[in-house]
XYZ file of C-alpha atoms in Angstrom:
280
model
C 0.250 -0.080 0.029
C 2.569 2.545 0.833
C 4.726 1.410 -2.159
C 0.850 2.618 -4.170
C 0.884 6.039 -2.436
C 4.278 7.354 -3.452
C 6.413 4.274 -5.390
C 9.720 6.437 -4.271
C 9.658 5.425 -1.020
C 11.985 2.281 -0.473
C 11.155 0.267 2.152
C 13.757 -1.485 4.358
C 13.979 -5.144 5.762
C 15.909 -7.433 8.370
C 18.075 -8.795 7.016
C 21.072 -10.235 9.221
C 22.164 -13.071 10.498
C 21.396 -15.762 8.297
C 17.527 -13.645 7.274
C 18.761 -11.598 3.726
C 17.972 -14.450 2.057
C 14.499 -15.360 2.816
C 13.351 -11.305 3.137
C 14.377 -10.713 -0.483
C 12.807 -14.362 -2.076
C 9.591 -13.467 -0.038
C 9.465 -9.429 -0.166
C 11.577 -8.983 -3.122
C 9.055 -6.745 -4.919
C 8.275 -3.982 -1.876
C 12.017 -4.305 -0.511
C 14.436 -2.088 -1.709
C 17.361 -2.588 1.010
C 18.377 -4.705 3.275
C 18.759 -3.967 7.187
C 21.825 -5.426 10.139
C 23.639 -4.849 13.141
C 27.435 -4.952 13.450
C 28.979 -5.129 17.016
C 32.535 -5.770 17.062
C 35.386 -5.744 19.622
C 39.502 -5.966 17.775
C 38.856 -9.038 16.911
C 42.381 -10.214 18.357
C 43.485 -12.988 21.336
C 43.904 -10.902 24.674
C 42.135 -7.617 23.675
C 42.317 -4.872 26.445
C 39.197 -3.064 25.565
C 37.618 -3.003 28.201
C 37.018 -1.931 31.738
C 40.037 -0.123 32.622
C 42.479 -2.357 31.166
C 42.788 -0.274 28.234
C 44.608 2.424 30.226
C 47.521 0.545 30.768
C 50.085 0.024 27.926
C 48.463 2.271 25.160
C 50.302 0.863 22.514
C 48.996 -2.021 22.970
C 45.466 -0.311 22.827
C 46.528 1.157 20.582
C 47.389 -2.392 17.694
C 43.916 -3.296 19.239
C 42.053 -0.404 18.373
C 43.625 0.048 14.514
C 42.587 -3.619 13.633
C 39.135 -3.278 14.768
C 38.086 -2.127 11.362
C 38.688 -5.595 9.559
C 35.401 -7.059 11.219
C 33.605 -4.593 9.702
C 35.366 -5.801 6.226
C 33.876 -9.474 7.033
C 30.872 -8.377 8.111
C 29.648 -6.689 4.706
C 31.605 -9.298 2.278
C 29.022 -11.647 4.166
C 25.916 -9.692 3.571
C 27.176 -8.793 0.017
C 27.284 -12.037 -1.124
C 23.817 -12.790 0.716
C 21.833 -10.065 -1.149
C 23.951 -9.142 -4.930
C 22.484 -12.039 -6.674
C 19.032 -10.208 -5.958
C 19.199 -7.449 -6.768
C 18.855 -5.571 -3.172
C 20.697 -3.409 -1.857
C 22.345 -2.294 2.299
C 21.591 -0.680 5.587
C 23.834 -0.845 8.648
C 21.361 0.666 10.692
C 23.255 -0.128 13.820
C 27.013 -0.500 14.388
C 29.462 0.659 16.848
C 31.721 -1.309 19.311
C 30.821 -3.881 22.101
C 33.078 -3.927 24.974
C 32.854 -5.171 28.790
C 32.747 -2.401 30.889
C 31.864 0.740 32.485
C 29.010 2.611 30.537
C 30.303 0.049 27.884
C 33.561 1.383 28.498
C 35.087 4.401 27.970
C 38.242 3.391 26.045
C 35.694 5.103 23.508
C 35.656 8.088 24.612
C 39.304 8.568 23.558
C 40.945 9.416 20.703
C 41.950 6.021 19.918
C 38.598 5.428 19.576
C 38.644 7.831 17.171
C 40.844 7.265 14.736
C 39.678 3.257 15.148
C 36.575 4.313 14.215
C 38.076 6.596 10.595
C 38.611 3.255 10.005
C 35.841 1.544 9.806
C 34.329 4.632 8.368
C 36.908 4.423 5.518
C 35.634 0.308 5.135
C 31.907 2.014 5.051
C 32.707 4.379 1.806
C 34.690 1.810 -0.506
C 31.547 0.019 0.531
C 28.889 2.209 -1.025
C 28.378 0.711 -4.116
C 26.292 -1.645 -1.691
C 25.718 0.384 1.345
C 23.220 2.829 1.349
C 22.842 3.784 4.833
C 24.977 3.779 7.485
C 25.643 4.325 11.221
C 28.796 3.653 13.827
C 26.740 5.095 17.438
C 23.817 4.913 19.215
C 22.339 8.303 18.727
C 22.072 10.157 22.403
C 22.014 9.167 26.639
C 23.520 10.383 29.280
C 25.994 7.142 30.313
C 26.691 5.240 27.277
C 29.581 5.119 25.937
C 27.899 3.929 22.466
C 26.601 7.707 21.809
C 27.660 9.823 19.225
C 26.431 12.378 21.292
C 26.497 12.898 25.088
C 23.917 14.805 27.563
C 25.240 15.293 30.704
C 23.379 14.835 33.437
C 22.755 16.766 35.192
C 22.008 19.430 32.746
C 24.924 21.807 35.510
C 26.959 19.341 35.071
C 27.904 20.381 31.759
C 27.102 20.872 28.123
C 25.928 18.742 25.654
C 29.376 17.299 23.204
C 29.919 14.657 20.749
C 32.182 11.211 21.562
C 35.310 10.251 19.118
C 33.343 8.601 16.418
C 30.574 11.943 16.852
C 32.750 13.956 16.158
C 34.393 11.982 13.399
C 31.202 11.492 11.651
C 30.160 15.231 11.605
C 33.715 15.567 10.239
C 33.559 13.546 6.874
C 29.963 14.709 6.734
C 30.702 17.837 6.155
C 33.605 17.697 4.051
C 33.328 15.434 0.967
C 31.367 14.520 -2.348
C 29.424 13.155 -4.774
C 30.939 10.537 -6.674
C 34.157 7.641 -5.785
C 37.565 8.365 -6.733
C 40.309 5.850 -7.734
C 43.233 6.806 -5.121
C 46.678 5.164 -3.712
C 49.225 5.704 -1.521
C 52.987 4.911 -2.723
C 55.586 4.322 -0.996
C 54.280 4.785 2.778
C 56.963 3.180 4.649
C 55.766 2.105 8.701
C 52.611 2.140 9.709
C 49.775 2.929 6.697
C 47.993 5.619 5.594
C 44.365 5.053 5.665
C 43.106 6.736 2.100
C 39.653 7.718 0.540
C 38.838 10.379 -2.153
C 35.466 11.391 -3.861
C 34.451 14.539 -6.082
C 32.301 17.029 -6.300
C 30.009 16.605 -8.721
C 30.299 19.821 -10.437
C 34.081 18.808 -10.290
C 35.269 21.714 -9.647
C 36.766 20.050 -5.426
C 37.830 16.700 -4.401
C 38.345 15.448 -1.572
C 40.332 13.024 0.339
C 39.832 11.910 3.875
C 42.467 10.417 5.736
C 43.698 8.285 8.556
C 47.162 8.011 10.553
C 46.903 4.273 11.266
C 50.809 5.273 13.523
C 49.819 6.843 16.796
C 52.716 8.407 16.924
C 54.316 9.527 13.673
C 53.264 11.821 11.457
C 53.046 11.779 7.302
C 54.668 12.836 4.708
C 52.220 13.103 1.840
C 53.023 14.340 -2.336
C 49.545 15.116 -3.647
C 49.334 14.106 -7.590
C 46.490 15.230 -9.150
C 45.583 15.305 -12.633
C 44.481 18.954 -12.343
C 45.973 22.232 -11.546
C 44.834 23.062 -7.782
C 43.557 25.817 -6.771
C 43.597 25.700 -3.144
C 44.332 22.658 -0.341
C 42.005 22.672 2.882
C 42.558 20.799 5.913
C 39.889 20.058 8.353
C 42.574 17.559 11.419
C 42.114 15.796 14.472
C 45.437 15.085 16.244
C 45.334 14.081 19.886
C 47.489 12.232 21.737
C 45.783 8.561 21.639
C 44.781 8.715 25.018
C 43.789 11.611 25.503
C 39.826 11.272 26.513
C 36.359 13.503 26.709
C 34.885 14.584 28.871
C 31.623 16.963 29.459
C 34.773 19.850 31.361
C 36.523 19.517 27.953
C 33.700 18.921 25.573
C 35.303 21.063 22.829
C 39.213 18.875 23.455
C 38.145 16.991 19.632
C 37.335 20.127 17.361
C 38.638 19.845 14.380
C 41.404 21.875 13.481
C 41.409 24.333 9.581
C 44.770 24.840 7.935
C 46.105 26.026 4.862
C 48.462 23.629 3.053
C 51.259 25.133 1.731
C 52.113 23.816 -2.357
C 51.300 20.278 -2.724
C 53.300 18.253 0.738
C 50.720 17.443 2.802
C 52.071 16.147 7.553
C 48.879 14.530 8.130
C 50.308 14.018 12.293
C 50.528 11.160 14.440
C 47.020 10.191 15.100
C 45.237 11.833 13.003
C 42.705 11.810 10.801
C 42.423 14.980 8.089
C 40.074 15.762 5.030
C 40.907 17.689 2.574
C 39.292 20.215 0.494
C 41.291 20.404 -2.736
C 39.787 22.913 -4.997
C 40.258 22.897 -8.790
C 41.304 26.047 -11.541
């Protein structure tokens, strides 16, 4: 009846936990998207991502945080395989870390978790050929660390603020193109730089999303584009991976804007950045 009233309405059906083929077969005429959830950890044995254990060894914690994106890659690949034969598309209607600990583990208030979530967003962007809807957080709350927005209680204790995952989603959403572009990073010694590229609908602006997966070393990146550039602006968030946000420091992880001189950009250690490259 909804489609009869408005054919532009897109319907989503639950298809997780092996339900996707059945939903596609039984409701294929009506359903546009198959929904799934993904809750994850580091994917490695002996994870310190619980309680306050993550505070003991920042390097070990960073190693586990940087590995978590692989779990999301695997989940999307599994869902892709199930829906592709039916021509359906995907919607990740919930997705975030699921860790034991106070308020669902306060490691998620740390900047290291923000960088980890940025790697997960890179996976989501690369799956945009089949994934139309995705989120990496619950909506809002007053204590659960998996929320995008924290509202301190009582209110007199501080203003509402975005968790690291919320800041990353906001950063990428405000600086992104309409169409994906192929891009590569070469000559990258040490920990890799995660990169995705897109271009505006009118073809005048290229956007880069960059994640430095090295906790302590910056990365010098030489930009090589097929067109002459007019201006390059970086919006970056760079902090010590162990630094944690609270209602006392609600603006801690705000991005910093700076103009890039020439065609060389230095991505700070443990940094996430969005570059806007305006073409001549």
